[in-house]
N, CA, C and O atoms as a Tinker XYZ file with bonds, in Angstrom:
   376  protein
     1  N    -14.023000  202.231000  154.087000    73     2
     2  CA   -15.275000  201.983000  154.775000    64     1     3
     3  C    -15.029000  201.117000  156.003000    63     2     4     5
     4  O    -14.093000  200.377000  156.303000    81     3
     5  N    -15.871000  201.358000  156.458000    73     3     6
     6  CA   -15.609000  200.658000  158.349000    64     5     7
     7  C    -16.939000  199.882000  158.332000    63     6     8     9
     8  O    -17.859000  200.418000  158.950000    81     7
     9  N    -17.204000  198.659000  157.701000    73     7    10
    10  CA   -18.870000  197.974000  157.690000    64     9    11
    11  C    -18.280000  196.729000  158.618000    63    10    12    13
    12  O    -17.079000  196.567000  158.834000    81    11
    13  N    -19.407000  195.826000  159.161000    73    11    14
    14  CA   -18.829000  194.908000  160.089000    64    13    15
    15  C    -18.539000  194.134000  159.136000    63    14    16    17
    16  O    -17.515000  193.536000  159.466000    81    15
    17  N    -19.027000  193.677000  157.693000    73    15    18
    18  CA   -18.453000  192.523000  157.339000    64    17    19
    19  C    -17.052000  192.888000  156.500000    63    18    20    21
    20  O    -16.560000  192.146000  155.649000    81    19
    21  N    -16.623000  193.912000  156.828000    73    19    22
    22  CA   -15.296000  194.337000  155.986000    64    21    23
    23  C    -14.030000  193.269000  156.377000    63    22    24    25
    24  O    -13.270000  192.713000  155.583000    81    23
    25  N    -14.053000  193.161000  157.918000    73    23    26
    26  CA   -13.146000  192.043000  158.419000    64    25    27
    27  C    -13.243000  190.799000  157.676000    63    26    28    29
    28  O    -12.251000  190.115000  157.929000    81    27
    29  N    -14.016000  190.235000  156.879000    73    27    30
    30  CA   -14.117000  188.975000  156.461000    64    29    31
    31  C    -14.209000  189.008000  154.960000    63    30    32    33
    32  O    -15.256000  189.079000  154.315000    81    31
    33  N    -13.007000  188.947000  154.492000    73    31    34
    34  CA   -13.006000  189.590000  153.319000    64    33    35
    35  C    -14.024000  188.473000  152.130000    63    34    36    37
    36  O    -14.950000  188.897000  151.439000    81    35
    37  N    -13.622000  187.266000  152.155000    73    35    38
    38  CA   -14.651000  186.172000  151.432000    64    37    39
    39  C    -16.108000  186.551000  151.910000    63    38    40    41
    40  O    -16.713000  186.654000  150.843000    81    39
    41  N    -16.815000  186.760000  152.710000    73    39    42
    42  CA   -18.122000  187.592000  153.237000    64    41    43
    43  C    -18.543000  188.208000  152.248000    63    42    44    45
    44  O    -19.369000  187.924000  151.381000    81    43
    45  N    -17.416000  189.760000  152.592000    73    43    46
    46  CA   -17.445000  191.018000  151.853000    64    45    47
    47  C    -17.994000  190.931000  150.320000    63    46    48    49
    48  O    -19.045000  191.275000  149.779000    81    47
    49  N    -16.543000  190.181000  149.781000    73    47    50
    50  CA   -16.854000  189.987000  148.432000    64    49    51
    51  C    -18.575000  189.406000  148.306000    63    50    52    53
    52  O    -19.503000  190.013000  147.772000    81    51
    53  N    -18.602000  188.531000  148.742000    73    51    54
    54  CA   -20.007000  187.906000  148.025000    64    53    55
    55  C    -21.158000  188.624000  148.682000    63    54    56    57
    56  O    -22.310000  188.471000  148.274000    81    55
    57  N    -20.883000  189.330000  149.597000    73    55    58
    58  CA   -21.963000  189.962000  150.034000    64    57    59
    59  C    -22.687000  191.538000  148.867000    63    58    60    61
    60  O    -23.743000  192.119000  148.618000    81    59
    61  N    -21.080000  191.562000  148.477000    73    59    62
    62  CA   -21.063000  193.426000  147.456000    64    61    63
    63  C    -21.821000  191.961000  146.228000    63    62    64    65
    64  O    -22.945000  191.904000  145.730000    81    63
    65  N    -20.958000  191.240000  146.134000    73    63    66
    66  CA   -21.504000  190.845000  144.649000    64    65    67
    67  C    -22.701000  190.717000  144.754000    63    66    68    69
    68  O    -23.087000  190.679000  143.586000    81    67
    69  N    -23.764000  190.601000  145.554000    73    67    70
    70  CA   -25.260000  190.527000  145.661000    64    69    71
    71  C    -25.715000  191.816000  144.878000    63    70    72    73
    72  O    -26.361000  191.503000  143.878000    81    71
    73  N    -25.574000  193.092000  145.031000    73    71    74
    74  CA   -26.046000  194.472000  144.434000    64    73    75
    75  C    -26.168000  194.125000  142.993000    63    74    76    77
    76  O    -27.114000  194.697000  142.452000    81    75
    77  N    -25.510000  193.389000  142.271000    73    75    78
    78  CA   -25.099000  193.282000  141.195000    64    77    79
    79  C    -25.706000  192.379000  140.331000    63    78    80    81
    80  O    -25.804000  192.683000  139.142000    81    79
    81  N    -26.088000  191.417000  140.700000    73    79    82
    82  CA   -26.731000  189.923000  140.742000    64    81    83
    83  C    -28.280000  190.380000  139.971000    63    82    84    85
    84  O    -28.910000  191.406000  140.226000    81    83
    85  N    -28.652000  189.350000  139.017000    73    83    86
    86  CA   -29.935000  189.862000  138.659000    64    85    87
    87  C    -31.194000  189.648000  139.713000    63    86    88    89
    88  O    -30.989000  188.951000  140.707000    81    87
    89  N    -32.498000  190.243000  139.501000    73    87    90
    90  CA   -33.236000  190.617000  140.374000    64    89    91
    91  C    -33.423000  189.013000  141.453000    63    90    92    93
    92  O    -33.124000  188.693000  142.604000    81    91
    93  N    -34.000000  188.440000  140.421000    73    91    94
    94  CA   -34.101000  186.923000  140.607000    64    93    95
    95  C    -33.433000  186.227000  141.427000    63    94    96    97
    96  O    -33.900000  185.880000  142.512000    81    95
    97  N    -32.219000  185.919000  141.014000    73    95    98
    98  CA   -31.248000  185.045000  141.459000    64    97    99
    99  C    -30.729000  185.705000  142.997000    63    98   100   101
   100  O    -30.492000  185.035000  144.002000    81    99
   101  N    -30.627000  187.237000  142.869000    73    99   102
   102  CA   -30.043000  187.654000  144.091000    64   101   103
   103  C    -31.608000  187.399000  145.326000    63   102   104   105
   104  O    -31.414000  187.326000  146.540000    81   103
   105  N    -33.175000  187.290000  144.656000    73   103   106
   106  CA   -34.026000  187.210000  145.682000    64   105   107
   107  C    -33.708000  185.545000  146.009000    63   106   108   109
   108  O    -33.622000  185.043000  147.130000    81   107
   109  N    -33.558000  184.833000  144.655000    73   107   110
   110  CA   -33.594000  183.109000  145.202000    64   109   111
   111  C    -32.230000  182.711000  146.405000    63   110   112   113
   112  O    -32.539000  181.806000  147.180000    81   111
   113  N    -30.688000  183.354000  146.613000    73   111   114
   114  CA   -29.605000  183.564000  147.151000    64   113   115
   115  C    -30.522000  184.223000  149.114000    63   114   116   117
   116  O    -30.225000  183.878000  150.258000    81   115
   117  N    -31.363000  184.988000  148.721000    73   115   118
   118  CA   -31.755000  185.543000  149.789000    64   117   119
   119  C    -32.670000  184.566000  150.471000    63   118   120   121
   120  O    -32.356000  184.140000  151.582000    81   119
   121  N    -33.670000  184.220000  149.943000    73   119   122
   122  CA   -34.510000  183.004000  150.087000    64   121   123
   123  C    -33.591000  181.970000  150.927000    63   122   124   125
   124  O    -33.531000  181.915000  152.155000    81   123
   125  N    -32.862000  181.133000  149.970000    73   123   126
   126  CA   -32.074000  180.591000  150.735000    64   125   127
   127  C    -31.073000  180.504000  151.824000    63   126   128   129
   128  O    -30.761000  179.463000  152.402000    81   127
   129  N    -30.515000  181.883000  152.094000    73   127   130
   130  CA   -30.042000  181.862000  153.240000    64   129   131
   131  C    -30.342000  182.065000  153.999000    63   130   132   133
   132  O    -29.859000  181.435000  154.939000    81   131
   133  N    -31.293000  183.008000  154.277000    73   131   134
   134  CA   -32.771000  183.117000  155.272000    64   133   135
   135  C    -33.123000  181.728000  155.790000    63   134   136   137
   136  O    -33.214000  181.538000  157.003000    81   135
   137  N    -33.366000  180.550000  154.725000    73   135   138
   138  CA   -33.662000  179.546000  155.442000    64   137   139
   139  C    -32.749000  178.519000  156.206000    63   138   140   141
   140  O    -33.098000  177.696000  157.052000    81   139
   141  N    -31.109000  178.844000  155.550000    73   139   142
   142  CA   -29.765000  178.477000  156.316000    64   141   143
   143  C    -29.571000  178.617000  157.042000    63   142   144   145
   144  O    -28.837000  177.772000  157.555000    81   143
   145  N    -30.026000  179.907000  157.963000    73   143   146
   146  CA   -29.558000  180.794000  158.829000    64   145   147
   147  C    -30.753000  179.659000  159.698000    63   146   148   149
   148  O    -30.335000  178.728000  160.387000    81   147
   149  N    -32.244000  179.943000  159.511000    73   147   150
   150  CA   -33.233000  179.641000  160.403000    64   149   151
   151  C    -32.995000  178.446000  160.756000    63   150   152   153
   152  O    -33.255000  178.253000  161.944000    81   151
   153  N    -32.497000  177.319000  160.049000    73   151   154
   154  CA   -32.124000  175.908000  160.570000    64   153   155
   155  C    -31.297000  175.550000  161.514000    63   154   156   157
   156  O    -31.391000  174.422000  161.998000    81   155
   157  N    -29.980000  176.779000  162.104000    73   155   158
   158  CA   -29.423000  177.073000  162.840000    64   157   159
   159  C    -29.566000  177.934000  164.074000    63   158   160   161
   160  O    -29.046000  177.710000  165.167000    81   159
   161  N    -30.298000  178.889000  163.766000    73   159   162
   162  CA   -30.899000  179.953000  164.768000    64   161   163
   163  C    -31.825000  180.417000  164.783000    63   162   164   165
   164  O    -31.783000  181.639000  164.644000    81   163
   165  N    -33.054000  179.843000  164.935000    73   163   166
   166  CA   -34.352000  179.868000  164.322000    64   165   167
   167  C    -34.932000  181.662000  164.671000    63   166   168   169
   168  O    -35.695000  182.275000  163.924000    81   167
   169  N    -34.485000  182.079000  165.644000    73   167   170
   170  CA   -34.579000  183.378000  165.788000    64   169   171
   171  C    -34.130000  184.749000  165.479000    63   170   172   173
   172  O    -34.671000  185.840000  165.661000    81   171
   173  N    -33.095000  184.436000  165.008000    73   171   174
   174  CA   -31.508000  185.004000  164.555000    64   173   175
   175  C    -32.175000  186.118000  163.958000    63   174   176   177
   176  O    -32.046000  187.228000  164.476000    81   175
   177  N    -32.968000  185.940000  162.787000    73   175   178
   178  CA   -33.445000  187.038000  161.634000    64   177   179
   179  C    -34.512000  187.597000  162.484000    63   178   180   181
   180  O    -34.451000  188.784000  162.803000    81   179
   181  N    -35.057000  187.178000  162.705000    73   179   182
   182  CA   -36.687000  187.737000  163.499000    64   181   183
   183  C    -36.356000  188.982000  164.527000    63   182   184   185
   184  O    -37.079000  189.977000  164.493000    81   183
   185  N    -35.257000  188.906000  165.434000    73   183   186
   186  CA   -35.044000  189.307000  165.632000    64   185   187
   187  C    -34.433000  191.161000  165.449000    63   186   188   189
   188  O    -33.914000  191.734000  166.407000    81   187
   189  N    -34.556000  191.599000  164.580000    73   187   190
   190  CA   -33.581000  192.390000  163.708000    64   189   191
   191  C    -35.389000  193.003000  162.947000    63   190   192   193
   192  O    -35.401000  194.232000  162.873000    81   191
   193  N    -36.115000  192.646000  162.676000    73   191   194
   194  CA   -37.337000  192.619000  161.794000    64   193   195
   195  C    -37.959000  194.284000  162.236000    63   194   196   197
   196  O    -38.354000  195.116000  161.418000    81   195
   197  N    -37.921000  194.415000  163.361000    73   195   198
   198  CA   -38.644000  195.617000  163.639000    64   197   199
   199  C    -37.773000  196.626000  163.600000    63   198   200   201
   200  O    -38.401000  197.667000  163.795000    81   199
   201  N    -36.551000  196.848000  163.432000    73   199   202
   202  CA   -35.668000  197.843000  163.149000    64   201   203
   203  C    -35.571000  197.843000  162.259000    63   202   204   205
   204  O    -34.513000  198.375000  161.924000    81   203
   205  N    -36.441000  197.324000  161.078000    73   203   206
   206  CA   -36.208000  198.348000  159.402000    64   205   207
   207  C    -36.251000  199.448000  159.370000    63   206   208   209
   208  O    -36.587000  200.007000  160.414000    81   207
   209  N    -35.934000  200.291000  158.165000    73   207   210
   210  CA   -35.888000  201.645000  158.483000    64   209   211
   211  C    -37.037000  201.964000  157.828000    63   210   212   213
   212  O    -36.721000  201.353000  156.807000    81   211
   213  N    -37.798000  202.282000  157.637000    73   211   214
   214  CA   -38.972000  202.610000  157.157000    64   213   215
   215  C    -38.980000  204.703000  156.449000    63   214   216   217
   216  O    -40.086000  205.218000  156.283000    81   215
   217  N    -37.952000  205.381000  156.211000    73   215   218
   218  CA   -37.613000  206.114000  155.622000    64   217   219
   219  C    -37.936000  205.951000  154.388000    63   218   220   221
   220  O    -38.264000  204.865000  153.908000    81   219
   221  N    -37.866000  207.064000  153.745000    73   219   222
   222  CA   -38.291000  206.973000  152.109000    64   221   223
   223  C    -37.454000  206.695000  151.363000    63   222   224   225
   224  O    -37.653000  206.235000  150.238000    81   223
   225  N    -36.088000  206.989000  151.996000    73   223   226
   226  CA   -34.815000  207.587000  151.246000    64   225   227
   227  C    -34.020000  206.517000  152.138000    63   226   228   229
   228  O    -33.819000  206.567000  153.351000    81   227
   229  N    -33.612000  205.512000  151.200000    73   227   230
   230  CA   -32.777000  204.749000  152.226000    64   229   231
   231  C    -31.721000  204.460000  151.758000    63   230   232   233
   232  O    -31.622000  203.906000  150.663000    81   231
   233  N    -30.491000  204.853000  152.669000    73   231   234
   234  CA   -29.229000  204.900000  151.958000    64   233   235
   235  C    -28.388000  203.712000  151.039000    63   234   236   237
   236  O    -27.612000  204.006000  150.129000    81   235
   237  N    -28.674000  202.453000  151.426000    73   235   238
   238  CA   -27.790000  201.443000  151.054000    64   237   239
   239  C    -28.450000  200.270000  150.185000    63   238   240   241
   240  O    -29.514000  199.695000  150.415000    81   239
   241  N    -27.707000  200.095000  149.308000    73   239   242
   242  CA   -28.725000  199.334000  148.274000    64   241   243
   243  C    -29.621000  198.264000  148.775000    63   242   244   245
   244  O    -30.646000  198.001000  148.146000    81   243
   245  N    -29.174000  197.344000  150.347000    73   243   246
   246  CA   -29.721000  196.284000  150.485000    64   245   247
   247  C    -30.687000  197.226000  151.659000    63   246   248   249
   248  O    -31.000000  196.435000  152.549000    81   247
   249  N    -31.097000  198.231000  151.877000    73   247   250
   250  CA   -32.151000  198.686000  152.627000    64   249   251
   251  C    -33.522000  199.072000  151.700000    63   250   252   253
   252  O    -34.590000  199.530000  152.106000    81   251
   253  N    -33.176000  198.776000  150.510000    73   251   254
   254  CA   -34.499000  198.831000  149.635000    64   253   255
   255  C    -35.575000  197.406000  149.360000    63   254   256   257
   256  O    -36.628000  197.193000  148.759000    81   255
   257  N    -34.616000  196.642000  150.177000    73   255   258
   258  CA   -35.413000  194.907000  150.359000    64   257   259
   259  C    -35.629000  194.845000  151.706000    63   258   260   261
   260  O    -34.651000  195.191000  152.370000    81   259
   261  N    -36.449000  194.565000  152.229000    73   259   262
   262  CA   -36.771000  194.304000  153.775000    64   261   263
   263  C    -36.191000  192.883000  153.576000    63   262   264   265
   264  O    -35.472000  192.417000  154.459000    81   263
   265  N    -36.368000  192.426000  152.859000    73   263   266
   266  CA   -35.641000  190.903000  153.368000    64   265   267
   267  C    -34.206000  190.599000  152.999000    63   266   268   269
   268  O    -33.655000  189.642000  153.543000    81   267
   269  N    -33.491000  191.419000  152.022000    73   267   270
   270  CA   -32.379000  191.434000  151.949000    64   269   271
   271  C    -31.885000  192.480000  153.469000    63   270   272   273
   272  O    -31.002000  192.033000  154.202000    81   271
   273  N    -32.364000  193.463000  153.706000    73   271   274
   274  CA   -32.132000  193.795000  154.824000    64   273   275
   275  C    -31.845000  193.120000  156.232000    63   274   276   277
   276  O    -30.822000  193.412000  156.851000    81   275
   277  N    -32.775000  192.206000  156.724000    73   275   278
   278  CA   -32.631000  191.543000  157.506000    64   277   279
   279  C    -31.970000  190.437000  157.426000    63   278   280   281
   280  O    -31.651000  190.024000  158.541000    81   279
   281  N    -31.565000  189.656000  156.395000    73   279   282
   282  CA   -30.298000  188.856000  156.098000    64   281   283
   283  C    -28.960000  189.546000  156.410000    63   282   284   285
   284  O    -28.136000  188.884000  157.041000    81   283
   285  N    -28.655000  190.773000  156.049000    73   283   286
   286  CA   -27.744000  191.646000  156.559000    64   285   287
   287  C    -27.503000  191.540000  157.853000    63   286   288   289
   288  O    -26.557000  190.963000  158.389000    81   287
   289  N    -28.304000  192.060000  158.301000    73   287   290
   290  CA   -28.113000  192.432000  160.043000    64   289   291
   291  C    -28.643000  191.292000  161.037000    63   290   292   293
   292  O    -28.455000  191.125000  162.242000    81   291
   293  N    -29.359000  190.586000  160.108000    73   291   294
   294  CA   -29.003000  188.815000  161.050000    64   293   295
   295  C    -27.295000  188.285000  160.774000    63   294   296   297
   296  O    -26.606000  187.706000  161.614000    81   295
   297  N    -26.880000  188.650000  159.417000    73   295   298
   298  CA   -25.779000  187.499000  159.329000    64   297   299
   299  C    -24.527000  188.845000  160.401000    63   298   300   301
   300  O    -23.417000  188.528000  160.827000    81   299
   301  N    -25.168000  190.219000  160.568000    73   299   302
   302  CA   -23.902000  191.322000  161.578000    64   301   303
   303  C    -23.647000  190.237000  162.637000    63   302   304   305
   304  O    -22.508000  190.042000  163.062000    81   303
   305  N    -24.628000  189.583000  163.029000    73   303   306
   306  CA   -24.922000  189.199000  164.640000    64   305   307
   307  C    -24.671000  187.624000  164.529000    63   306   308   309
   308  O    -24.326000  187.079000  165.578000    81   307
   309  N    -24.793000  186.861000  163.447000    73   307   310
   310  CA   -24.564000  185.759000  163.076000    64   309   311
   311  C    -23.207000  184.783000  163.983000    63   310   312   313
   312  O    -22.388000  185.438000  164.628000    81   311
   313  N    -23.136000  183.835000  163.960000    73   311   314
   314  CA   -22.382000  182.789000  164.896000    64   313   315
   315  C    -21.413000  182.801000  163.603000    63   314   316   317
   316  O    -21.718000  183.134000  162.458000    81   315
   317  N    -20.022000  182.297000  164.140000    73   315   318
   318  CA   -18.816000  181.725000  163.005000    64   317   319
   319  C    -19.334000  181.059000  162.235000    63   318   320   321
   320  O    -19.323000  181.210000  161.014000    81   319
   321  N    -20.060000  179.912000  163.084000    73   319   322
   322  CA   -20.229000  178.668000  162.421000    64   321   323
   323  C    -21.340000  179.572000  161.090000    63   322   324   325
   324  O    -21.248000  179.556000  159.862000    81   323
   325  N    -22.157000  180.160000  161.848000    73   323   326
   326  CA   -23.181000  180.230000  160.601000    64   325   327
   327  C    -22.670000  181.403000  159.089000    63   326   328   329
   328  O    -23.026000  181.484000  157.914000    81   327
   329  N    -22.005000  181.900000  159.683000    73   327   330
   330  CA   -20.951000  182.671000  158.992000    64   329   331
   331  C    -20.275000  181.393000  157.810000    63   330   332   333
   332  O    -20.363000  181.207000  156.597000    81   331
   333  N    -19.812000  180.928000  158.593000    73   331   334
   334  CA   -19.244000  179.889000  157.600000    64   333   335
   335  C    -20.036000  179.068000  156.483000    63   334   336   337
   336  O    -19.664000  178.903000  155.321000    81   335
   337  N    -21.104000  178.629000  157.024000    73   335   338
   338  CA   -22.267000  178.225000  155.796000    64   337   339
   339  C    -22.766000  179.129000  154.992000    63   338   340   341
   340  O    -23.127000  178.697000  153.897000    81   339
   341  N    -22.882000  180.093000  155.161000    73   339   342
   342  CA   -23.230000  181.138000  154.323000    64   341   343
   343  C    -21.765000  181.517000  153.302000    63   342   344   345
   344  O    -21.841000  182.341000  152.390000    81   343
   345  N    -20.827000  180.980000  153.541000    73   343   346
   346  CA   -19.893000  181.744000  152.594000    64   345   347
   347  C    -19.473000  179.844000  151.684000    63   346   348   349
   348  O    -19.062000  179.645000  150.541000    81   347
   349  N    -19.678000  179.214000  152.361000    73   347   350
   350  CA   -19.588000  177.991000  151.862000    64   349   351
   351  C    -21.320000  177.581000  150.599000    63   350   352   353
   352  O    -21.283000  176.738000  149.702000    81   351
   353  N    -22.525000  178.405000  150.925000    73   351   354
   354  CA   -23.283000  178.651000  150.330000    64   353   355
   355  C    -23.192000  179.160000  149.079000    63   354   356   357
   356  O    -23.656000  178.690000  148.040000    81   355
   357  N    -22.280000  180.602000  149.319000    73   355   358
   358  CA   -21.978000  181.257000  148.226000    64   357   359
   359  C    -21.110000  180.733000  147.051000    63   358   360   361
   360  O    -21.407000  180.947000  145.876000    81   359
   361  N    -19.939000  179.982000  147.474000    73   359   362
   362  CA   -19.088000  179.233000  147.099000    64   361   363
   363  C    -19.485000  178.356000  145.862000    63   362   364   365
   364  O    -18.920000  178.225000  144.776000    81   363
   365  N    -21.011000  177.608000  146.524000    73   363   366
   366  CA   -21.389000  177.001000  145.539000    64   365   367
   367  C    -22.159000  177.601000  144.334000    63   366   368   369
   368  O    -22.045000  177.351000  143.135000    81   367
   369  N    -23.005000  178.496000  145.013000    73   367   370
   370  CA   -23.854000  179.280000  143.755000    64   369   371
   371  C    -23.335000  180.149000  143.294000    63   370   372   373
   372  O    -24.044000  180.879000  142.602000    81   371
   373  N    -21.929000  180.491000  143.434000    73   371   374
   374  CA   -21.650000  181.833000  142.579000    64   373   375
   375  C    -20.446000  181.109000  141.955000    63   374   376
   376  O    -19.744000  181.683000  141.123000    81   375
């Protein structure tokens, strides 16, 4: 697979381990980095918001959450630095 977060393999991992995660915990993980991200780039996610796909049939497990969605494709576009809190995030809760 050719995905942007494939290069970052600590990312990767915790990003796949989300699919997996019970309903809960993977929305409270989302919650919170949504608000990690916004303390840093208050625009970052907002940005990205109107390009959901709004299809019936949507291919990838995190396109069935609009807000796991846009955590996605805020953290594509995401800064190192914020890259880095987010995997230092994960670190702790997983």
């Amino acid at each position: 697979m050719n995905r942007w977060y494939d290069c970052n393999h600590r990312l990767r991992v915790y990003l796949e381990c989300m699919k997996n995660l019970d309903h809960a915990f993977c929305e409270k993980i989302v919650t919170d980095l949504m608000e990690l991200i916004r303390e840093y780039d208050a625009a970052l996610l907002d940005r990205f918001a109107e390009e959901y796909p709004l299809a019936i049939r949507k291919q990838r497990w995190y396109d069935q959450n609009p807000y796991c969605w846009i955590l996605f494709n805020g953290l594509r576009y995401a800064s190192d630095d914020i890259i880095d809190l987010v995997i230092e995030y994960f670190e702790r809760v997983l």
